[in-house]
PDB file of C-alpha atoms in Angstrom:
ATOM      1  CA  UNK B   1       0.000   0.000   0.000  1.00 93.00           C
ATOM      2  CA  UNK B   2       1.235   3.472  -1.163  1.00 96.00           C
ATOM      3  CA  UNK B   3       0.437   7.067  -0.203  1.00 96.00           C
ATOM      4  CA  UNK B   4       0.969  10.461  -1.015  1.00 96.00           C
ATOM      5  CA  UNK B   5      -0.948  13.832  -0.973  1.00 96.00           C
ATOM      6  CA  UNK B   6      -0.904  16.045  -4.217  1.00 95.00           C
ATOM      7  CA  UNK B   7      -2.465  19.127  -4.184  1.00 95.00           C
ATOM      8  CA  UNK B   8      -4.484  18.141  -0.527  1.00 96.00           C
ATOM      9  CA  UNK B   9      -5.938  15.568  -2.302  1.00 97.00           C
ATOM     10  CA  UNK B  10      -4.845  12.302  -0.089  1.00 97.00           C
ATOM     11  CA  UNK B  11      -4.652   9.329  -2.552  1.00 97.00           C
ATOM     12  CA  UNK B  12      -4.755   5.338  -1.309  1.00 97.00           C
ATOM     13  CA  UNK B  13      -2.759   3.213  -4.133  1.00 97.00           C
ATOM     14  CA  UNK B  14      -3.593  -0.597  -2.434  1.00 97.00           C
ATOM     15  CA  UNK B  15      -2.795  -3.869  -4.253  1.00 96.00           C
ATOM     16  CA  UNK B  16      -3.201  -7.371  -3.931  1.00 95.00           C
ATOM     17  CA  UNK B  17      -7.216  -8.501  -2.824  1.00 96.00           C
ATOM     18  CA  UNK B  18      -9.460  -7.208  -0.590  1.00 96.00           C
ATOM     19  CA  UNK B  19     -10.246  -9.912   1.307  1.00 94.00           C
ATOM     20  CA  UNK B  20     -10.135 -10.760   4.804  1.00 93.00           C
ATOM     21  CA  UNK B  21      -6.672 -11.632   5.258  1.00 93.00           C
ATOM     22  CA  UNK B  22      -5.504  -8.382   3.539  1.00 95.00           C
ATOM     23  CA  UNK B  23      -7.805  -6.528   4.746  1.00 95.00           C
ATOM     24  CA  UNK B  24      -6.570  -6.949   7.931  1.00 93.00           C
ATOM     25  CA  UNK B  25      -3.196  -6.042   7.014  1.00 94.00           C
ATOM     26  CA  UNK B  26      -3.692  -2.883   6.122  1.00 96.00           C
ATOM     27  CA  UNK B  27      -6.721  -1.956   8.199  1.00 96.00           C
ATOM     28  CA  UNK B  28      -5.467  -0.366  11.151  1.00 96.00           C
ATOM     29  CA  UNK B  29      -2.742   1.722   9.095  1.00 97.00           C
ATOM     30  CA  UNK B  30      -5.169   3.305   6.901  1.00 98.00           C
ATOM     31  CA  UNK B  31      -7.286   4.104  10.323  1.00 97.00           C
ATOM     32  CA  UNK B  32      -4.199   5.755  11.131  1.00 97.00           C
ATOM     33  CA  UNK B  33      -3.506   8.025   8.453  1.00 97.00           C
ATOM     34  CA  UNK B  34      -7.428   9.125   8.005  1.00 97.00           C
ATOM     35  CA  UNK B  35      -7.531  10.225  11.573  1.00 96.00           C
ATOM     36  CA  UNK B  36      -4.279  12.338  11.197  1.00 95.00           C
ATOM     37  CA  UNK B  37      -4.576  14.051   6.995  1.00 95.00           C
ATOM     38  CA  UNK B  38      -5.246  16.950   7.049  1.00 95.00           C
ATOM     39  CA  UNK B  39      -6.464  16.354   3.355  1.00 97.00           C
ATOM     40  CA  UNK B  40     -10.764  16.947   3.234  1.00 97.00           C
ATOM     41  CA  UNK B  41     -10.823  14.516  -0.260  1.00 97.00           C
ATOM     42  CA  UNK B  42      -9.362  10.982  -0.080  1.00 98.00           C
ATOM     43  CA  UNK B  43      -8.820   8.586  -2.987  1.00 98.00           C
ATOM     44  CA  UNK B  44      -8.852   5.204  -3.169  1.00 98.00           C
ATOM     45  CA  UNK B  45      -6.838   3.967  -5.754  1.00 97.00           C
ATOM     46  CA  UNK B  46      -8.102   0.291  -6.972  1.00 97.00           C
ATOM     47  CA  UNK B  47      -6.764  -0.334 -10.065  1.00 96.00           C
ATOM     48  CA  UNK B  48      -3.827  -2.877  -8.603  1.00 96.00           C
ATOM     49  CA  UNK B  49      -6.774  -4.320  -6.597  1.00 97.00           C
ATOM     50  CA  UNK B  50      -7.746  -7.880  -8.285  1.00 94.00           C
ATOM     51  CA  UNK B  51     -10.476  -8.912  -6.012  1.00 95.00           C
ATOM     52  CA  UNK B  52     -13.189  -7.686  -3.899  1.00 95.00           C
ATOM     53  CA  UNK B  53     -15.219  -9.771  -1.180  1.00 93.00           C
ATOM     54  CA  UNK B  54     -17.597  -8.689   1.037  1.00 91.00           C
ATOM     55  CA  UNK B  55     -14.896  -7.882   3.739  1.00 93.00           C
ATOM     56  CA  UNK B  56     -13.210  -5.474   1.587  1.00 95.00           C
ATOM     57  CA  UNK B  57     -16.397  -4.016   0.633  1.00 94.00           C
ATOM     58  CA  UNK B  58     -17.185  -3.336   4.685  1.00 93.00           C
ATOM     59  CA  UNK B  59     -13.753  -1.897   4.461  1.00 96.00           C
ATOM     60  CA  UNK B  60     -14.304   0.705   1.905  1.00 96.00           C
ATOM     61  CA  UNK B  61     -17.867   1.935   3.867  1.00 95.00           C
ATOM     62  CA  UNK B  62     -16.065   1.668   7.456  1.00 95.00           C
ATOM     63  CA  UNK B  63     -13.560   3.775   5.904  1.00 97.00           C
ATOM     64  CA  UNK B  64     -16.349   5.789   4.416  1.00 96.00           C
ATOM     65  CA  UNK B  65     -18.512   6.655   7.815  1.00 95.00           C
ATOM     66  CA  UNK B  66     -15.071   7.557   9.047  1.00 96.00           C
ATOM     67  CA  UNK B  67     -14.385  10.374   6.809  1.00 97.00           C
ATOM     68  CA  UNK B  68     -17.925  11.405   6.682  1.00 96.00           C
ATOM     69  CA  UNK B  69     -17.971  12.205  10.766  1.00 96.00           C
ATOM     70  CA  UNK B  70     -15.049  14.537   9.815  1.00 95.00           C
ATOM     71  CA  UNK B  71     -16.351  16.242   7.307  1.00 96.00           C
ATOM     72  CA  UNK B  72     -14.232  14.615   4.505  1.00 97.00           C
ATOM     73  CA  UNK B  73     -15.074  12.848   1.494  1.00 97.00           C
ATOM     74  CA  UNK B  74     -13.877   9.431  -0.210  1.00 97.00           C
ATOM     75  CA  UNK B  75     -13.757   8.945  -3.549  1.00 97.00           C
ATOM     76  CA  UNK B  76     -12.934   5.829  -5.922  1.00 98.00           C
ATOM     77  CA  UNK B  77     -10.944   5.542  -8.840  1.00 97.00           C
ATOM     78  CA  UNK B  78      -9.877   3.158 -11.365  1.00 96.00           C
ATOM     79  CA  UNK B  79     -11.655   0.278 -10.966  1.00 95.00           C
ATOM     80  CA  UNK B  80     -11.318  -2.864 -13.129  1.00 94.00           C
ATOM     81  CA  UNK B  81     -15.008  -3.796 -14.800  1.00 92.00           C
ATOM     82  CA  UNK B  82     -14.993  -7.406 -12.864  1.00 91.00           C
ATOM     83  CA  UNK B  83     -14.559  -5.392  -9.239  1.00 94.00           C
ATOM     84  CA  UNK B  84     -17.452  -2.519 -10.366  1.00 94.00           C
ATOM     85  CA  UNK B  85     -19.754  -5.481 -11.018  1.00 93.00           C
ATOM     86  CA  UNK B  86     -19.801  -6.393  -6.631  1.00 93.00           C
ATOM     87  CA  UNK B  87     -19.502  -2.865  -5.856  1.00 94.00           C
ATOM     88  CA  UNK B  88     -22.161  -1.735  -7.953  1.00 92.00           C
ATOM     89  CA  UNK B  89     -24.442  -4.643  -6.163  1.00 89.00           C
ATOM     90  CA  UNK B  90     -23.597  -3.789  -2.357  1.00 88.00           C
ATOM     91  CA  UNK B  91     -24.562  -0.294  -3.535  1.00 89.00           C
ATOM     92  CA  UNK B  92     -21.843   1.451  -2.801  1.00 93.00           C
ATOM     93  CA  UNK B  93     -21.839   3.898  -5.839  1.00 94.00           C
ATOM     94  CA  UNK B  94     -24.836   4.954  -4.189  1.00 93.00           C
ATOM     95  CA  UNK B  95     -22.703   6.569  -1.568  1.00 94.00           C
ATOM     96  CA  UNK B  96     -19.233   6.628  -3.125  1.00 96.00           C
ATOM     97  CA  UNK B  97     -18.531   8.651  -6.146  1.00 95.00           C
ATOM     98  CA  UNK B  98     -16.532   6.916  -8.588  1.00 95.00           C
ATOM     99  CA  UNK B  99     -13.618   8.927 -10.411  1.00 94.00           C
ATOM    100  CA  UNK B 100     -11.023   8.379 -13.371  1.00 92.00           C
ATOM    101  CA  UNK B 101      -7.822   9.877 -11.770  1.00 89.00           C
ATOM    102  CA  UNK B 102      -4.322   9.981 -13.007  1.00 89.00           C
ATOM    103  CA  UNK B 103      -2.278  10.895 -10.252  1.00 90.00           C
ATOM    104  CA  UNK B 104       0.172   8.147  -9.737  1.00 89.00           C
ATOM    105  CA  UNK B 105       2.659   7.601  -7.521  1.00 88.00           C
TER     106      UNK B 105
ATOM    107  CA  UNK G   1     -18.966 -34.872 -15.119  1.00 92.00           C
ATOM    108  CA  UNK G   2     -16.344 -33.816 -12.875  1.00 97.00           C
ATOM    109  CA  UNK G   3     -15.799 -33.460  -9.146  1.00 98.00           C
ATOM    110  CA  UNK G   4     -13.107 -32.610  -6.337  1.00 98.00           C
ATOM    111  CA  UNK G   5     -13.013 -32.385  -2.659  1.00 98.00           C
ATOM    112  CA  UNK G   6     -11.086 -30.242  -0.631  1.00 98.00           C
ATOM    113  CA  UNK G   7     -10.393 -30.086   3.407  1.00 98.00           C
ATOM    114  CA  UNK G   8      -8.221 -27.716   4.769  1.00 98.00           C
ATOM    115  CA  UNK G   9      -7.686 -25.976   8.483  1.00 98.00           C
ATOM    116  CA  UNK G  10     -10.061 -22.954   9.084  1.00 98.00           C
ATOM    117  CA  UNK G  11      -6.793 -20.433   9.331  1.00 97.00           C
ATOM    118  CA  UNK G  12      -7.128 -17.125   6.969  1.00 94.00           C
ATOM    119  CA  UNK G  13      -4.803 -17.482   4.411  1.00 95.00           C
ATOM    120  CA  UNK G  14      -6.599 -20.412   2.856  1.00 97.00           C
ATOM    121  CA  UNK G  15      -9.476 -18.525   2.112  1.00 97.00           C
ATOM    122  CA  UNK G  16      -7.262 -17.621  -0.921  1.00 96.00           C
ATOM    123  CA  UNK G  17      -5.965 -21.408  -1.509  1.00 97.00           C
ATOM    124  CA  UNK G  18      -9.745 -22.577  -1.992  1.00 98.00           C
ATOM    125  CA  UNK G  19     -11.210 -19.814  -4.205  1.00 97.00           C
ATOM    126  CA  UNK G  20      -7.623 -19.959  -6.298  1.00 97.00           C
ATOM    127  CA  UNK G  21      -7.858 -23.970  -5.992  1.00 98.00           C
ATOM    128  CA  UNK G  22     -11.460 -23.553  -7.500  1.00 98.00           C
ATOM    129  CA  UNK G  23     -11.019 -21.785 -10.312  1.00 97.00           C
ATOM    130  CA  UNK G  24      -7.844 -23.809 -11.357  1.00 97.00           C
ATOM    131  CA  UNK G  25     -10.221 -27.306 -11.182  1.00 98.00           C
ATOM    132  CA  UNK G  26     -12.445 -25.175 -12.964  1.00 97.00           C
ATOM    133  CA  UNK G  27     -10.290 -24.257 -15.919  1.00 95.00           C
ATOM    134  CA  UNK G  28     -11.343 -26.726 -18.630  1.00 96.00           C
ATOM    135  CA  UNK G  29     -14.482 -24.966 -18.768  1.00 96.00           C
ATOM    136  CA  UNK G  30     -12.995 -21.582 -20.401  1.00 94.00           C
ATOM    137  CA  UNK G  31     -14.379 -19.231 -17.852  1.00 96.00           C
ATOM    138  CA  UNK G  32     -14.986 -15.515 -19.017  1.00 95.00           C
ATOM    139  CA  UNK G  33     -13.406 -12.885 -16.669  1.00 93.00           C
ATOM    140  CA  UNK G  34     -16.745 -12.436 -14.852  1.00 93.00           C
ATOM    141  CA  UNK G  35     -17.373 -15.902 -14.154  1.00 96.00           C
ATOM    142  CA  UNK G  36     -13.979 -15.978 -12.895  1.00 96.00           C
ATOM    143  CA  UNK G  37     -14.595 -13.220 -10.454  1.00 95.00           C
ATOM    144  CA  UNK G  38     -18.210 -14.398  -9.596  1.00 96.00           C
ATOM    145  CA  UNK G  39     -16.952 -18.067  -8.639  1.00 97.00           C
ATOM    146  CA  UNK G  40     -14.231 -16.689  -6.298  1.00 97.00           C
ATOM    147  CA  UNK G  41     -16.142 -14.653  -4.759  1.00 96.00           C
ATOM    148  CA  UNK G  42     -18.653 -17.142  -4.281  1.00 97.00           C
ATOM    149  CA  UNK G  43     -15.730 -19.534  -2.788  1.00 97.00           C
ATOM    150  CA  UNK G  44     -13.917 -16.560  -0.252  1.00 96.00           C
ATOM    151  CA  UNK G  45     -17.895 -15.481   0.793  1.00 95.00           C
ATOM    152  CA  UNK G  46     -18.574 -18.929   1.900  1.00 96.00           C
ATOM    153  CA  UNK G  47     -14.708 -19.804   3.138  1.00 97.00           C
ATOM    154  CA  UNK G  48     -14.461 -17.041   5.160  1.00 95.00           C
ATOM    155  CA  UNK G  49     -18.289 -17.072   7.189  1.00 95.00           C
ATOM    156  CA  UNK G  50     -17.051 -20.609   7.869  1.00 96.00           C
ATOM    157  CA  UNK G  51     -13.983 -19.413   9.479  1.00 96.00           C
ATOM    158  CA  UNK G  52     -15.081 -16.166  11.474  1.00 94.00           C
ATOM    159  CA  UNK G  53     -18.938 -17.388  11.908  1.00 95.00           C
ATOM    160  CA  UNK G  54     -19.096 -21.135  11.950  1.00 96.00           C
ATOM    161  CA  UNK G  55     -15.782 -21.636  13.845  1.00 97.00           C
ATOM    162  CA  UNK G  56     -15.621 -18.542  15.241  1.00 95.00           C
ATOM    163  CA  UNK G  57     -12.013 -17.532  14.363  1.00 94.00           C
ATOM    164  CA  UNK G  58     -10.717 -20.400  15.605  1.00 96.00           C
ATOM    165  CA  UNK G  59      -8.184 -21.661  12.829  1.00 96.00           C
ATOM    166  CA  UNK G  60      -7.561 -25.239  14.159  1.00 97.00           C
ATOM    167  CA  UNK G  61     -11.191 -26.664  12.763  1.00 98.00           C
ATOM    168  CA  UNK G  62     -11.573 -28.472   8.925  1.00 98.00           C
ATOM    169  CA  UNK G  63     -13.677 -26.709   6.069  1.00 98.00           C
ATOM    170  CA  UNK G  64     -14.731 -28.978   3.174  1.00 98.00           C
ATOM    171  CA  UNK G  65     -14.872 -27.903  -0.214  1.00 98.00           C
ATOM    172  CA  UNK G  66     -16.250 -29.821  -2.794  1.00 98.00           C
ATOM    173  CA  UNK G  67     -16.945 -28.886  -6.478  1.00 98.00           C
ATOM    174  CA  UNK G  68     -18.503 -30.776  -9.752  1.00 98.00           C
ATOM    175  CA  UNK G  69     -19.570 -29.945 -12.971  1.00 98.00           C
ATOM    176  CA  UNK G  70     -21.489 -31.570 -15.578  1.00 96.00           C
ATOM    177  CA  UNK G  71     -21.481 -32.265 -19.503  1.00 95.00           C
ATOM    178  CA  UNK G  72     -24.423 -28.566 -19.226  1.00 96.00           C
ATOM    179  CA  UNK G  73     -21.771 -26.400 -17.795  1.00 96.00           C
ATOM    180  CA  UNK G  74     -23.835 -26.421 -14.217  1.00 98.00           C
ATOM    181  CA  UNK G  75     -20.969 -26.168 -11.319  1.00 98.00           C
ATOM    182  CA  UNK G  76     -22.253 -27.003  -7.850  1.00 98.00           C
ATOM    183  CA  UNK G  77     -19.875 -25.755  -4.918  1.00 98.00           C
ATOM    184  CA  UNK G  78     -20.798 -27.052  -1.496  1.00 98.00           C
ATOM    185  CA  UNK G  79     -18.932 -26.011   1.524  1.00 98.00           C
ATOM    186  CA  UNK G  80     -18.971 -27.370   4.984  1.00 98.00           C
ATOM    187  CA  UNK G  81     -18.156 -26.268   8.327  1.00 98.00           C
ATOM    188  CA  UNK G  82     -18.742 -28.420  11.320  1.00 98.00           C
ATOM    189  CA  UNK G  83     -19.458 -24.929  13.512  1.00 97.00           C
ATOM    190  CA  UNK G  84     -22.016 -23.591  15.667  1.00 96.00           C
ATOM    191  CA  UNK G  85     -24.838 -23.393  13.234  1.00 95.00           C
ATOM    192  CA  UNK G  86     -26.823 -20.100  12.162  1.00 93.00           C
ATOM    193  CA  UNK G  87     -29.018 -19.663  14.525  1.00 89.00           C
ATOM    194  CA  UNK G  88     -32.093 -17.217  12.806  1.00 88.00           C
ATOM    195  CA  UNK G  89     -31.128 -18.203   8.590  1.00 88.00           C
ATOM    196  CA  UNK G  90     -33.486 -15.567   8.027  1.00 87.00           C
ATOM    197  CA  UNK G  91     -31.918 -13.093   9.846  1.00 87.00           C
ATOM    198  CA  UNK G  92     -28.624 -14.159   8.615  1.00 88.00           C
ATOM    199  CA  UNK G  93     -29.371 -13.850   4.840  1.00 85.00           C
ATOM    200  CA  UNK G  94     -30.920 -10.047   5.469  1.00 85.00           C
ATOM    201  CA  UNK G  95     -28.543  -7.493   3.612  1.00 81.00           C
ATOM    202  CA  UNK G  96     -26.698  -5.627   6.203  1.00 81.00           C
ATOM    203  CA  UNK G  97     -26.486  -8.004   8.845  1.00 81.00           C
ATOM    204  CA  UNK G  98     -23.732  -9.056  10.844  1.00 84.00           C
ATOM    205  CA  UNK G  99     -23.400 -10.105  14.237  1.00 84.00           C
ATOM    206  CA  UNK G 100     -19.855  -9.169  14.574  1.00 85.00           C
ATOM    207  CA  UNK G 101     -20.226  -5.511  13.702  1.00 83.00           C
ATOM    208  CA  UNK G 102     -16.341  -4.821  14.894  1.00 81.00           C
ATOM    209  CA  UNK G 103     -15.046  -6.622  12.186  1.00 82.00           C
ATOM    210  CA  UNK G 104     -15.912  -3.860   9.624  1.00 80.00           C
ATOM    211  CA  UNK G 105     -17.226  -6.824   7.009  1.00 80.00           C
ATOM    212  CA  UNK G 106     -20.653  -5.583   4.984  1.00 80.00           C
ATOM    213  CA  UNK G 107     -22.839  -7.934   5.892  1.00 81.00           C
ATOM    214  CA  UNK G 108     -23.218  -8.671   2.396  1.00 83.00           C
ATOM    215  CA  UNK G 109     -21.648 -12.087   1.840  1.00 86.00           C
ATOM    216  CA  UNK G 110     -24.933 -14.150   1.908  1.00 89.00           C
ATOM    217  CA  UNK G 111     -26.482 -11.648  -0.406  1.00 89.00           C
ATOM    218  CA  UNK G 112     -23.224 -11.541  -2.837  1.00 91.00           C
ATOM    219  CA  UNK G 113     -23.251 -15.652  -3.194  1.00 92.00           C
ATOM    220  CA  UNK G 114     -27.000 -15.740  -3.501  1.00 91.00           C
ATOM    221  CA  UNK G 115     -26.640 -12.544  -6.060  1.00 92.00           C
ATOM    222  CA  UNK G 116     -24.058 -14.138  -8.174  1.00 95.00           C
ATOM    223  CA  UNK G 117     -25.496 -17.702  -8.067  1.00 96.00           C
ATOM    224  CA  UNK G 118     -28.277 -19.732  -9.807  1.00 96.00           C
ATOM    225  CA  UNK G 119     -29.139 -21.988  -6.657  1.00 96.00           C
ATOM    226  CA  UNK G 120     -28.297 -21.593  -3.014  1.00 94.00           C
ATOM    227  CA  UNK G 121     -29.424 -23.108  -0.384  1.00 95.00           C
ATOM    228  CA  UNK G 122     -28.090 -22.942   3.323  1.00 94.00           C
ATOM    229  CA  UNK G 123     -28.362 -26.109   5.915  1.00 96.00           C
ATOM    230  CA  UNK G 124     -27.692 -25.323   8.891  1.00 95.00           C
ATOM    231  CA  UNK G 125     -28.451 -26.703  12.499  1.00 96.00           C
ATOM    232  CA  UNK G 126     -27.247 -25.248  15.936  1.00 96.00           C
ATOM    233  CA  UNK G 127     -23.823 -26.610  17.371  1.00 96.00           C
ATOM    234  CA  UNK G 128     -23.713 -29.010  14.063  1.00 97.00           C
ATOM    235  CA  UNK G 129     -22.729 -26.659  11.383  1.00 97.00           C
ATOM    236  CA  UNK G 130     -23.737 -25.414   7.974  1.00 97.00           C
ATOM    237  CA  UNK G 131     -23.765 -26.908   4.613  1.00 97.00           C
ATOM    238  CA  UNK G 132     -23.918 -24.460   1.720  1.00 97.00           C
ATOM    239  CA  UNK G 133     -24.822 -25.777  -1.396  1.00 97.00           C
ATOM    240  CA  UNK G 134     -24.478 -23.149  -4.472  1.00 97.00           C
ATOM    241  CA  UNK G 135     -25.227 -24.149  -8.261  1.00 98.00           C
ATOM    242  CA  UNK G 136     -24.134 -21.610 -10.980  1.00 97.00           C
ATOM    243  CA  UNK G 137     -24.714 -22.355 -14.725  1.00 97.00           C
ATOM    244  CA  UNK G 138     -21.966 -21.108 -16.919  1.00 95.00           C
TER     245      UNK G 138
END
């Protein structure tokens, strides 16, 4: 998992799965770094992201809620057509704005 | 007709061996990208409530996983777990629920496999386990 901030935009680059195992991995971190940016717009990154499960879907709205009780919004960008299918069913684009964005790291 | 049967220890990290191990068995069938993603999540959805629900997070208990497929491209995946049962089904297979709201997971899982299947069905009896038996036609 990479980070970086570019003009106080706070983008997420994860890769691997979202699943439980990885999920776990990286959970607390990412906790971490929302509570203490500065940044009000955060980007999750998912195009190195070859697999979404339920768990990582709870992730992304967890992480979601979070940002919302501060005032900040997520965003997500670059998502392979196979991962939009599950997100599009759990209904998350009906919270989470979906974005093409170019800022790599 | 084709079939394959799979037991292995309720610890995290093989919640990628059996949905990788599936798809691999499945491979003579010439799955599209979708049906690849559809059929692992399927797998992990069922895996995984096995490990943190049925067993409870303990990683020291068996899972089975057992898949076939006939000549009509119908796959049935059936996964066991000799757990503590689901104790409302009904309440269990509402979108949204969990009962272990601290691990951040959706709530979804039941939903996803039923979404992405043809047939599921869920047998399940208190401090026996649950039998999940999912048919998809390609």
């Amino acid at each position: 998992m990479k980070y970086l901030v570019e003009k106080e935009v706070l983008y997420f680059y994860f890769t691997g799965d979202f699943d439980y195992l990885e999920i776990q991995t990286i959970k607390q971190e990412v906790i971490l770094i929302l509570n203490e940016t500065s940044s009000k717009k955060v980007v999750f990154d998912l195009e190195d992201i070859k697999f979404i499960d339920s768990t990582g879907i709870g992730f992304i709205l967890a992480r979601y809620k979070q940002l919302h009780k501060q005032q900040k919004l997520l965003l997500l960008s670059n998502i392979s057509s196979e991962n939009k299918v599950i997100l599009a069913m759990s209904g998350v684009f009906q919270i989470i704005d979906l974005i093409k964005s170019e800022v790599k790291p | 007709m084709n079939k394959m049967k799979l037991s292995f220890l309720s610890r995290m990290e093989n919640d990628v061996f059996a949905r990788t191990s599936a798809i691999a068995f499945l491979l003579p069938l010439q799955l599209t990208s979708q049906q690849v993603m559809e059929l692992k999540t399927i797998v992990s959805e069922g895996v995984v409530n096995a490990m943190i629900h049925g067993y409870e997070g303990q990683q020291n208990k068996m899972i089975d996983l057992e898949i076939g497929y006939d000549e009509h491209q119908l796959v049935t995946i059936i996964i066991t777990d000799h757990g503590v049962g689901i104790n409302d089904l009904d309440l269990a297979m509402q979108p949204m629920f969990t009962t272990k709201h601290e691990l951040e997971r959706s709530g979804m899982g039941m939903n996803i496999m039923s979404a992405f299947a043809d047939s599921f069905d869920c047998f399940t009896k208190v401090n026996e386990g649950s039998k999940l038996v999912i048919q998809k036609q390609l």
